[in-house]
mmCIF file of C-alpha atoms in Angstrom:
data_model
loop_
_atom_site.group_PDB
_atom_site.id
_atom_site.type_symbol
_atom_site.label_atom_id
_atom_site.label_comp_id
_atom_site.label_asym_id
_atom_site.label_seq_id
_atom_site.Cartn_x
_atom_site.Cartn_y
_atom_site.Cartn_z
ATOM 1 C CA MET A 1 -63.131 56.666 -35.506
ATOM 2 C CA VAL A 2 -61.784 53.160 -35.018
ATOM 3 C CA SER A 3 -60.040 50.889 -37.486
ATOM 4 C CA PRO A 4 -58.113 47.628 -37.218
ATOM 5 C CA THR A 5 -54.361 47.962 -36.808
ATOM 6 C CA SER A 6 -53.595 45.139 -39.214
ATOM 7 C CA ASN A 7 -55.071 43.573 -42.314
ATOM 8 C CA GLU A 8 -54.615 40.276 -40.502
ATOM 9 C CA ALA A 9 -57.180 41.496 -37.989
ATOM 10 C CA LYS A 10 -59.909 41.087 -40.590
ATOM 11 C CA GLY A 11 -59.767 37.314 -40.445
ATOM 12 C CA PRO A 12 -58.074 34.267 -38.966
ATOM 13 C CA GLY A 13 -54.323 34.656 -38.761
ATOM 14 C CA ILE A 14 -51.357 33.288 -36.897
ATOM 15 C CA ARG A 15 -52.303 35.123 -33.686
ATOM 16 C CA GLU A 16 -55.798 33.655 -33.657
ATOM 17 C CA ARG A 17 -54.513 30.173 -34.432
ATOM 18 C CA LEU A 18 -51.928 30.434 -31.656
ATOM 19 C CA GLY A 19 -54.592 31.646 -29.224
ATOM 20 C CA GLU A 20 -56.913 28.763 -30.151
ATOM 21 C CA LEU A 21 -54.068 26.276 -29.758
ATOM 22 C CA CYS A 22 -53.280 27.523 -26.244
ATOM 23 C CA TYR A 23 -56.982 27.580 -25.357
ATOM 24 C CA ASN A 24 -57.800 24.120 -26.699
ATOM 25 C CA THR A 25 -54.761 22.455 -25.108
ATOM 26 C CA GLY A 26 -55.449 23.919 -21.652
ATOM 27 C CA LEU A 27 -52.250 25.971 -21.611
ATOM 28 C CA LEU A 28 -53.864 29.293 -20.798
ATOM 29 C CA SER A 29 -54.401 28.658 -17.083
ATOM 30 C CA PRO A 30 -50.775 27.741 -16.275
ATOM 31 C CA LEU A 31 -49.526 30.485 -18.597
ATOM 32 C CA GLN A 32 -51.702 33.022 -16.797
ATOM 33 C CA LYS A 33 -50.360 31.956 -13.393
ATOM 34 C CA MET A 34 -46.792 32.101 -14.655
ATOM 35 C CA ARG A 35 -47.291 35.520 -16.210
ATOM 36 C CA ALA A 36 -48.995 36.900 -13.082
ATOM 37 C CA TRP A 37 -45.936 35.891 -11.081
ATOM 38 C CA TRP A 38 -43.377 37.741 -13.199
ATOM 39 C CA GLN A 39 -45.346 40.591 -14.810
ATOM 40 C CA LYS A 40 -47.972 42.422 -12.784
ATOM 41 C CA ASP A 41 -49.248 44.754 -15.477
ATOM 42 C CA LEU A 42 -52.643 46.432 -15.677
ATOM 43 C CA ARG A 43 -54.893 45.359 -18.541
ATOM 44 C CA ILE A 44 -57.558 47.845 -19.647
ATOM 45 C CA LEU A 45 -60.073 46.550 -22.177
ATOM 46 C CA ALA A 46 -61.602 49.083 -24.576
ATOM 47 C CA TYR A 47 -65.067 48.630 -26.072
ATOM 48 C CA HIS A 48 -67.397 50.882 -28.045
ATOM 49 C CA ARG A 49 -70.664 49.180 -28.916
ATOM 50 C CA VAL A 50 -72.234 45.837 -27.960
ATOM 51 C CA MET A 51 -75.061 44.741 -30.245
ATOM 52 C CA PRO A 52 -76.095 41.930 -32.588
ATOM 53 C CA VAL A 53 -73.882 42.164 -35.679
ATOM 54 C CA PRO A 54 -76.090 43.496 -38.484
ATOM 55 C CA ASP A 55 -75.946 42.782 -42.195
ATOM 56 C CA PRO A 56 -73.302 45.230 -43.499
ATOM 57 C CA ASP A 57 -75.222 45.581 -46.770
ATOM 58 C CA HIS A 58 -78.167 47.092 -44.892
ATOM 59 C CA TYR A 59 -76.737 48.584 -41.699
ATOM 60 C CA PRO A 60 -76.289 52.327 -42.377
ATOM 61 C CA PHE A 61 -73.574 53.139 -39.815
ATOM 62 C CA ASP A 62 -69.966 52.285 -38.924
ATOM 63 C CA MET A 63 -69.495 48.542 -38.441
ATOM 64 C CA GLU A 64 -66.050 49.045 -36.910
ATOM 65 C CA LEU A 65 -67.587 50.493 -33.741
ATOM 66 C CA ILE A 66 -69.266 47.175 -32.914
ATOM 67 C CA SER A 67 -66.930 45.513 -30.414
ATOM 68 C CA THR A 68 -68.854 42.293 -29.835
ATOM 69 C CA THR A 69 -72.318 40.741 -29.593
ATOM 70 C CA PRO A 70 -74.367 40.616 -26.373
ATOM 71 C CA GLU A 71 -73.811 36.856 -26.052
ATOM 72 C CA GLU A 72 -70.069 37.128 -26.557
ATOM 73 C CA PHE A 73 -69.820 40.107 -24.196
ATOM 74 C CA ARG A 74 -71.484 38.130 -21.424
ATOM 75 C CA GLU A 75 -69.039 35.247 -22.012
ATOM 76 C CA GLN A 76 -66.139 37.687 -21.930
ATOM 77 C CA MET A 77 -67.270 39.240 -18.659
ATOM 78 C CA LEU A 78 -67.755 35.797 -17.112
ATOM 79 C CA LEU A 79 -64.199 34.934 -18.036
ATOM 80 C CA VAL A 80 -62.898 38.223 -16.604
ATOM 81 C CA LYS A 81 -64.826 37.638 -13.371
ATOM 82 C CA GLU A 82 -63.786 33.999 -12.964
ATOM 83 C CA ARG A 83 -60.098 34.208 -13.881
ATOM 84 C CA TYR A 84 -59.035 37.821 -13.274
ATOM 85 C CA LEU A 85 -59.524 40.656 -10.814
ATOM 86 C CA PRO A 86 -61.900 43.222 -12.350
ATOM 87 C CA MET A 87 -61.180 46.652 -10.859
ATOM 88 C CA ARG A 88 -62.695 50.099 -10.998
ATOM 89 C CA LEU A 89 -60.492 52.690 -12.630
ATOM 90 C CA THR A 90 -60.877 54.877 -9.539
ATOM 91 C CA ASP A 91 -59.395 52.032 -7.472
ATOM 92 C CA VAL A 92 -56.415 52.046 -9.817
ATOM 93 C CA ALA A 93 -56.053 55.791 -9.240
ATOM 94 C CA ALA A 94 -56.306 55.309 -5.468
ATOM 95 C CA ALA A 95 -53.561 52.660 -5.531
ATOM 96 C CA ILE A 96 -51.318 54.908 -7.596
ATOM 97 C CA ASN A 97 -51.926 57.856 -5.266
ATOM 98 C CA ALA A 98 -51.086 55.688 -2.257
ATOM 99 C CA GLY A 99 -47.945 54.319 -3.895
ATOM 100 C CA GLN A 100 -49.339 50.793 -3.736
ATOM 101 C CA ALA A 101 -48.722 48.056 -6.272
ATOM 102 C CA LEU A 102 -51.732 46.739 -8.150
ATOM 103 C CA PRO A 103 -52.698 43.110 -7.526
ATOM 104 C CA PRO A 104 -51.832 40.482 -10.141
ATOM 105 C CA ASP A 105 -54.275 39.973 -13.018
ATOM 106 C CA ALA A 106 -55.980 43.356 -12.593
ATOM 107 C CA VAL A 107 -58.393 44.119 -15.454
ATOM 108 C CA VAL A 108 -60.423 47.280 -16.066
ATOM 109 C CA ILE A 109 -63.389 47.378 -18.461
ATOM 110 C CA THR A 110 -63.948 50.632 -20.370
ATOM 111 C CA PHE A 111 -66.359 51.919 -23.012
ATOM 112 C CA ASP A 112 -65.906 54.958 -25.243
ATOM 113 C CA ASP A 113 -68.432 57.408 -26.754
ATOM 114 C CA GLY A 114 -71.698 56.692 -24.901
ATOM 115 C CA TYR A 115 -73.971 54.827 -27.318
ATOM 116 C CA ASP A 116 -77.306 53.845 -25.815
ATOM 117 C CA ASP A 117 -76.647 50.123 -26.300
ATOM 118 C CA ASN A 118 -74.207 50.603 -23.415
ATOM 119 C CA TYR A 119 -77.296 51.175 -21.256
ATOM 120 C CA ARG A 120 -79.727 48.776 -22.934
ATOM 121 C CA ILE A 121 -77.379 45.807 -23.389
ATOM 122 C CA VAL A 122 -74.122 46.283 -21.480
ATOM 123 C CA PHE A 123 -75.477 47.662 -18.207
ATOM 124 C CA PRO A 124 -77.796 44.689 -17.441
ATOM 125 C CA ILE A 125 -74.982 42.208 -18.089
ATOM 126 C CA LEU A 126 -72.496 44.035 -15.871
ATOM 127 C CA LYS A 127 -75.130 44.462 -13.158
ATOM 128 C CA GLU A 128 -76.034 40.762 -13.261
ATOM 129 C CA LEU A 129 -72.416 39.630 -13.045
ATOM 130 C CA GLY A 130 -71.198 42.316 -10.660
ATOM 131 C CA VAL A 131 -68.390 43.452 -12.957
ATOM 132 C CA PRO A 132 -67.341 47.126 -12.652
ATOM 133 C CA ALA A 133 -66.729 49.298 -15.700
ATOM 134 C CA THR A 134 -66.052 52.882 -16.750
ATOM 135 C CA PHE A 135 -68.057 54.610 -19.492
ATOM 136 C CA PHE A 136 -66.378 57.565 -21.186
ATOM 137 C CA ILE A 137 -69.023 59.833 -22.697
ATOM 138 C CA SER A 138 -68.965 62.841 -25.011
ATOM 139 C CA THR A 139 -71.121 65.151 -22.919
ATOM 140 C CA GLY A 140 -72.302 67.370 -25.776
ATOM 141 C CA HIS A 141 -73.932 64.385 -27.465
ATOM 142 C CA ILE A 142 -75.540 63.304 -24.199
ATOM 143 C CA ASP A 143 -76.941 66.841 -23.866
ATOM 144 C CA SER A 144 -78.287 67.060 -27.418
ATOM 145 C CA GLY A 145 -79.070 63.465 -28.351
ATOM 146 C CA ARG A 146 -77.414 64.071 -31.723
ATOM 147 C CA PRO A 147 -75.581 61.194 -33.421
ATOM 148 C CA TYR A 148 -71.801 61.102 -33.207
ATOM 149 C CA ALA A 149 -70.215 63.097 -36.008
ATOM 150 C CA TYR A 150 -67.800 60.472 -37.324
ATOM 151 C CA ASP A 151 -70.522 57.830 -37.384
ATOM 152 C CA TRP A 152 -72.886 60.278 -39.075
ATOM 153 C CA LEU A 153 -70.225 60.941 -41.716
ATOM 154 C CA VAL A 154 -70.037 57.223 -42.462
ATOM 155 C CA HIS A 155 -73.843 57.158 -42.593
ATOM 156 C CA MET A 156 -73.916 59.991 -45.137
ATOM 157 C CA ILE A 157 -71.290 58.389 -47.367
ATOM 158 C CA LEU A 158 -73.191 55.111 -47.309
ATOM 159 C CA LEU A 159 -76.550 56.652 -48.225
ATOM 160 C CA THR A 160 -75.937 59.830 -50.244
ATOM 161 C CA ASN A 161 -77.138 60.148 -53.808
ATOM 162 C CA ALA A 162 -74.155 62.321 -54.682
ATOM 163 C CA GLU A 163 -72.206 61.092 -57.683
ATOM 164 C CA ARG A 164 -68.822 62.219 -56.348
ATOM 165 C CA LEU A 165 -67.214 62.684 -52.952
ATOM 166 C CA VAL A 166 -65.584 66.101 -53.109
ATOM 167 C CA LEU A 167 -63.499 66.950 -50.036
ATOM 168 C CA PRO A 168 -61.127 69.837 -50.737
ATOM 169 C CA GLU A 169 -60.178 69.744 -47.047
ATOM 170 C CA LEU A 170 -58.515 66.377 -47.727
ATOM 171 C CA ASN A 171 -57.532 67.017 -51.364
ATOM 172 C CA MET A 172 -59.999 64.298 -52.315
ATOM 173 C CA ASP A 173 -62.336 64.197 -55.306
ATOM 174 C CA VAL A 174 -63.439 60.688 -56.252
ATOM 175 C CA PRO A 175 -66.485 59.010 -57.817
ATOM 176 C CA MET A 176 -68.959 57.689 -55.285
ATOM 177 C CA PRO A 177 -68.818 53.868 -55.462
ATOM 178 C CA ALA A 178 -71.970 51.945 -56.244
ATOM 179 C CA SER A 179 -71.614 49.087 -53.770
ATOM 180 C CA ARG A 180 -72.074 49.380 -49.999
ATOM 181 C CA ALA A 181 -68.793 47.533 -49.354
ATOM 182 C CA GLU A 182 -66.829 49.978 -51.522
ATOM 183 C CA ARG A 183 -68.488 52.912 -49.806
ATOM 184 C CA ARG A 184 -67.511 51.486 -46.419
ATOM 185 C CA ALA A 185 -63.906 51.252 -47.581
ATOM 186 C CA LEU A 186 -64.053 54.827 -48.853
ATOM 187 C CA ALA A 187 -65.507 56.039 -45.541
ATOM 188 C CA THR A 188 -62.689 54.302 -43.655
ATOM 189 C CA SER A 189 -60.155 56.086 -45.863
ATOM 190 C CA VAL A 190 -61.850 59.428 -45.254
ATOM 191 C CA LEU A 191 -61.816 58.925 -41.477
ATOM 192 C CA ASP A 192 -58.125 58.096 -41.559
ATOM 193 C CA HIS A 193 -57.213 61.136 -43.682
ATOM 194 C CA MET A 194 -59.297 63.402 -41.449
ATOM 195 C CA LYS A 195 -56.912 62.745 -38.578
ATOM 196 C CA GLU A 196 -54.367 64.981 -40.319
ATOM 197 C CA ILE A 197 -56.494 68.155 -40.252
ATOM 198 C CA SER A 198 -57.633 70.217 -37.284
ATOM 199 C CA ALA A 199 -60.651 69.198 -35.244
ATOM 200 C CA LEU A 200 -62.480 72.390 -36.196
ATOM 201 C CA GLU A 201 -61.826 71.700 -39.896
ATOM 202 C CA GLN A 202 -63.143 68.173 -39.400
ATOM 203 C CA ALA A 203 -66.339 69.498 -37.835
ATOM 204 C CA ALA A 204 -66.793 72.127 -40.551
ATOM 205 C CA MET A 205 -66.294 69.537 -43.285
ATOM 206 C CA ILE A 206 -68.973 67.265 -41.825
ATOM 207 C CA ARG A 207 -71.393 70.173 -41.439
ATOM 208 C CA ARG A 208 -70.748 71.202 -45.054
ATOM 209 C CA LEU A 209 -71.616 67.718 -46.282
ATOM 210 C CA GLU A 210 -74.752 67.641 -44.139
ATOM 211 C CA SER A 211 -75.889 70.834 -45.865
ATOM 212 C CA ALA A 212 -74.766 69.897 -49.375
ATOM 213 C CA TRP A 213 -76.404 66.469 -49.196
ATOM 214 C CA ASN A 214 -79.432 67.622 -47.157
ATOM 215 C CA MET A 215 -78.697 65.105 -44.405
ATOM 216 C CA PRO A 216 -78.676 67.249 -41.226
ATOM 217 C CA SER A 217 -77.699 65.432 -38.067
ATOM 218 C CA ASP A 218 -79.408 67.952 -35.805
ATOM 219 C CA HIS A 219 -82.808 66.681 -36.951
ATOM 220 C CA ALA A 220 -81.837 63.016 -36.950
ATOM 221 C CA TYR A 221 -82.390 60.721 -34.009
ATOM 222 C CA PRO A 222 -81.858 57.265 -35.503
ATOM 223 C CA ALA A 223 -82.138 54.334 -33.130
ATOM 224 C CA ASP A 224 -78.974 52.782 -34.578
ATOM 225 C CA CYS A 225 -76.808 55.794 -33.650
ATOM 226 C CA ARG A 226 -78.344 57.164 -30.469
ATOM 227 C CA PRO A 227 -76.345 58.284 -27.417
ATOM 228 C CA MET A 228 -77.385 57.584 -23.843
ATOM 229 C CA ASN A 229 -79.149 60.271 -21.836
ATOM 230 C CA TRP A 230 -78.388 61.682 -18.408
ATOM 231 C CA ASP A 231 -81.161 59.754 -16.654
ATOM 232 C CA GLN A 232 -79.708 56.488 -17.919
ATOM 233 C CA LEU A 233 -76.234 57.531 -16.813
ATOM 234 C CA ARG A 234 -77.498 58.481 -13.370
ATOM 235 C CA GLU A 235 -79.047 55.032 -13.030
ATOM 236 C CA MET A 236 -75.791 53.369 -14.098
ATOM 237 C CA ARG A 237 -73.763 55.444 -11.670
ATOM 238 C CA ALA A 238 -76.178 54.660 -8.829
ATOM 239 C CA ALA A 239 -75.561 50.978 -9.571
ATOM 240 C CA GLY A 240 -71.811 51.447 -9.047
ATOM 241 C CA LEU A 241 -70.565 51.988 -12.603
ATOM 242 C CA GLU A 242 -68.204 54.853 -13.329
ATOM 243 C CA ILE A 243 -68.772 57.665 -15.808
ATOM 244 C CA GLY A 244 -65.864 59.600 -17.284
ATOM 245 C CA SER A 245 -65.184 62.235 -19.920
ATOM 246 C CA HIS A 246 -64.680 61.672 -23.631
ATOM 247 C CA GLY A 247 -64.683 65.394 -24.325
ATOM 248 C CA VAL A 248 -67.721 67.468 -25.242
ATOM 249 C CA ASN A 249 -67.866 67.046 -29.021
ATOM 250 C CA HIS A 250 -65.627 63.984 -29.521
ATOM 251 C CA TRP A 251 -63.001 66.209 -31.126
ATOM 252 C CA MET A 252 -59.357 65.193 -31.368
ATOM 253 C CA LEU A 253 -57.964 67.265 -28.511
ATOM 254 C CA SER A 254 -54.457 67.725 -29.897
ATOM 255 C CA LYS A 255 -55.995 69.199 -33.060
ATOM 256 C CA LEU A 256 -57.581 72.118 -31.184
ATOM 257 C CA PRO A 257 -56.264 75.598 -30.358
ATOM 258 C CA ARG A 258 -55.440 75.948 -26.669
ATOM 259 C CA GLU A 259 -58.627 77.892 -25.854
ATOM 260 C CA ASP A 260 -60.870 75.295 -27.514
ATOM 261 C CA LEU A 261 -58.895 72.451 -25.950
ATOM 262 C CA GLU A 262 -59.459 73.891 -22.475
ATOM 263 C CA ARG A 263 -63.143 74.394 -23.229
ATOM 264 C CA GLU A 264 -63.551 70.767 -24.321
ATOM 265 C CA VAL A 265 -61.845 69.394 -21.212
ATOM 266 C CA PHE A 266 -63.247 71.776 -18.599
ATOM 267 C CA ASP A 267 -66.772 71.876 -20.028
ATOM 268 C CA SER A 268 -66.955 68.087 -20.139
ATOM 269 C CA ARG A 269 -65.798 67.977 -16.520
ATOM 270 C CA ASN A 270 -68.371 70.556 -15.498
ATOM 271 C CA ALA A 271 -71.171 68.690 -17.270
ATOM 272 C CA LEU A 272 -70.302 65.465 -15.452
ATOM 273 C CA LEU A 273 -70.267 67.175 -12.067
ATOM 274 C CA ARG A 274 -73.447 69.122 -12.822
ATOM 275 C CA GLU A 275 -75.460 66.117 -13.968
ATOM 276 C CA LEU A 276 -73.996 63.296 -11.886
ATOM 277 C CA GLY A 277 -72.649 64.966 -8.761
ATOM 278 C CA PRO A 278 -69.195 64.810 -7.148
ATOM 279 C CA MET A 279 -67.001 62.038 -8.513
ATOM 280 C CA ALA A 280 -63.459 61.032 -9.259
ATOM 281 C CA LEU A 281 -62.585 62.477 -12.666
ATOM 282 C CA LEU A 282 -61.517 60.093 -15.423
ATOM 283 C CA MET A 283 -60.711 60.888 -19.064
ATOM 284 C CA SER A 284 -60.456 58.978 -22.322
ATOM 285 C CA TYR A 285 -58.987 60.998 -25.197
ATOM 286 C CA PRO A 286 -61.256 60.867 -28.274
ATOM 287 C CA VAL A 287 -59.642 58.764 -31.042
ATOM 288 C CA GLY A 288 -56.750 58.231 -28.634
ATOM 289 C CA SER A 289 -53.764 57.688 -30.931
ATOM 290 C CA ASN A 290 -50.649 59.837 -30.652
ATOM 291 C CA ARG A 291 -52.217 62.185 -33.189
ATOM 292 C CA ALA A 292 -55.144 62.778 -30.827
ATOM 293 C CA PHE A 293 -53.304 63.821 -27.650
ATOM 294 C CA ASP A 294 -49.946 65.322 -26.731
ATOM 295 C CA GLN A 295 -48.181 66.853 -23.758
ATOM 296 C CA GLN A 296 -50.352 69.966 -23.856
ATOM 297 C CA VAL A 297 -53.500 67.824 -23.755
ATOM 298 C CA ILE A 298 -52.091 65.884 -20.805
ATOM 299 C CA GLU A 299 -51.293 69.126 -18.953
ATOM 300 C CA VAL A 300 -54.785 70.554 -19.495
ATOM 301 C CA THR A 301 -56.362 67.266 -18.439
ATOM 302 C CA ARG A 302 -54.291 67.186 -15.264
ATOM 303 C CA ASP A 303 -54.968 70.872 -14.521
ATOM 304 C CA ALA A 304 -58.717 70.242 -14.837
ATOM 305 C CA GLY A 305 -58.454 67.778 -11.946
ATOM 306 C CA PHE A 306 -58.670 64.463 -13.792
ATOM 307 C CA ASP A 307 -57.066 61.578 -11.900
ATOM 308 C CA LEU A 308 -56.289 59.299 -14.855
ATOM 309 C CA ALA A 309 -56.575 59.341 -18.646
ATOM 310 C CA CYS A 310 -56.742 56.537 -21.188
ATOM 311 C CA SER A 311 -55.354 56.529 -24.695
ATOM 312 C CA TYR A 312 -56.287 54.133 -27.488
ATOM 313 C CA ILE A 313 -52.708 52.956 -27.924
ATOM 314 C CA SER A 314 -52.508 49.186 -27.711
ATOM 315 C CA GLY A 315 -50.731 47.599 -24.784
ATOM 316 C CA THR A 316 -50.742 46.916 -21.051
ATOM 317 C CA ASN A 317 -49.459 49.117 -18.244
ATOM 318 C CA LEU A 318 -46.495 47.721 -16.331
ATOM 319 C CA GLU A 319 -46.061 50.853 -14.205
ATOM 320 C CA PRO A 320 -49.380 52.767 -14.395
ATOM 321 C CA ALA A 321 -48.011 55.523 -12.173
ATOM 322 C CA ASN A 322 -45.610 56.446 -14.976
ATOM 323 C CA ASN A 323 -48.266 56.866 -17.668
ATOM 324 C CA ARG A 324 -51.372 57.626 -15.639
ATOM 325 C CA TYR A 325 -52.392 60.278 -18.211
ATOM 326 C CA SER A 326 -51.758 58.056 -21.233
ATOM 327 C CA LEU A 327 -52.813 54.582 -20.107
ATOM 328 C CA TYR A 328 -52.653 51.914 -22.805
ATOM 329 C CA ARG A 329 -55.670 49.778 -23.595
ATOM 330 C CA ILE A 330 -56.488 46.563 -25.429
ATOM 331 C CA ALA A 331 -59.217 47.062 -28.011
ATOM 332 C CA VAL A 332 -61.848 44.327 -28.250
ATOM 333 C CA GLU A 333 -63.027 43.668 -31.813
ATOM 334 C CA ARG A 334 -66.115 41.860 -33.046
ATOM 335 C CA TYR A 335 -64.157 39.157 -34.903
ATOM 336 C CA TYR A 336 -62.571 37.844 -31.678
ATOM 337 C CA GLY A 337 -63.827 34.379 -30.794
ATOM 338 C CA LYS A 338 -63.948 32.984 -27.260
ATOM 339 C CA ALA A 339 -60.551 31.295 -27.540
ATOM 340 C CA TRP A 340 -58.904 34.360 -29.045
ATOM 341 C CA PHE A 341 -60.305 36.637 -26.330
ATOM 342 C CA ALA A 342 -59.167 34.293 -23.554
ATOM 343 C CA ALA A 343 -55.697 34.077 -25.062
ATOM 344 C CA LEU A 344 -55.613 37.842 -25.568
ATOM 345 C CA LEU A 345 -56.131 38.427 -21.856
ATOM 346 C CA THR A 346 -53.571 35.786 -20.904
ATOM 347 C CA LEU A 347 -50.875 36.817 -23.385
ATOM 348 C CA PRO A 348 -51.784 40.320 -24.592
ATOM 349 C CA GLY A 349 -48.340 41.109 -25.949
ATOM 350 C CA LEU A 350 -48.253 37.970 -28.059
ATOM 351 C CA ILE A 351 -51.880 37.607 -29.126
ATOM 352 C CA GLY A 352 -52.930 41.260 -29.327
ATOM 353 C CA TYR A 353 -52.311 43.524 -32.286
ATOM 354 C CA PRO A 354 -49.712 46.177 -31.481
ATOM 355 C CA THR A 355 -50.236 49.785 -32.375
ATOM 356 C CA PRO A 356 -48.140 50.622 -35.459
ATOM 357 C CA ALA A 357 -44.856 52.292 -34.604
ATOM 358 C CA HIS A 358 -45.899 55.664 -36.073
ATOM 359 C CA LEU A 359 -48.883 55.714 -33.678
ATOM 360 C CA ALA A 360 -47.212 54.356 -30.560
ATOM 361 C CA SER A 361 -45.457 57.451 -29.213
ATOM 362 C CA THR A 362 -46.860 60.627 -27.754
ATOM 363 C CA ASP A 363 -43.593 62.560 -27.895
#
């Protein structure tokens, strides 16, 4: 459930032009050195999927989950390795626990959900370059192999033969558009409105549509929407990559009753320890905006023994010890070019897209 934070993000804008100007004139290197001297903040990059960008008129799943292409990802990781200090998230936790300052230009690479392209495409690139990363997985989907519910919802809206989209849960009853582009826009609107109802209502709504449209996800194992499996994750962990929790069912944790919230957090922890062995515990809140986690979620996460937790709120972390259970991240989007990405890392506050004010607080 990811969407751009600005209409400008859909195409070239002033931020991209400024980033390209700094890149093409050679300003980024001195600006990076200057910034590292006066602001030693932690940058955490957030990815979902890495894959060749398909034709949106034929691809039957959520395009917004594609963070970048394999070629661009390799370029990005080369840049991170050559100009920054890539760190493991557990090393960040260790520094915080020891009361130590993080080194300048620290960057952490993270992935959410657990799509199998993370194993097929991302893992070989990280292994080749020696760049560490943390993969936050929804353990229930790893167990079952079922597609992720939000992505499956987009899939159903794109392909259904239904003439209308009737969602009483969202007070929505609209004609089903004819074109794929209009259906994508409608699916994006549905995903956004779903954030206002409880996680259990979200799940029930998706199951109802699966039944009504005869598109059951429990019998679907499409290659384009497949999660990793535990054997793949064990191989990645043996190679030095970190695996963390993204809940069990990818439910918005703040939208759950306390008992279900605890089950999501503790059961995901137990699955990680059962399948992968003892490890430092790391969490990424599904969806990750202020509507997806709150103080109760933070308390349950801490009580379950997790060392750190990431949000999906845009920004860097000047004092990670102060928000270790709500760490900000910088989302990487597929429309970022090489110059824009380089400038984004150098000047994230200027080049990056801020989270809208109504999403930026967890109070």
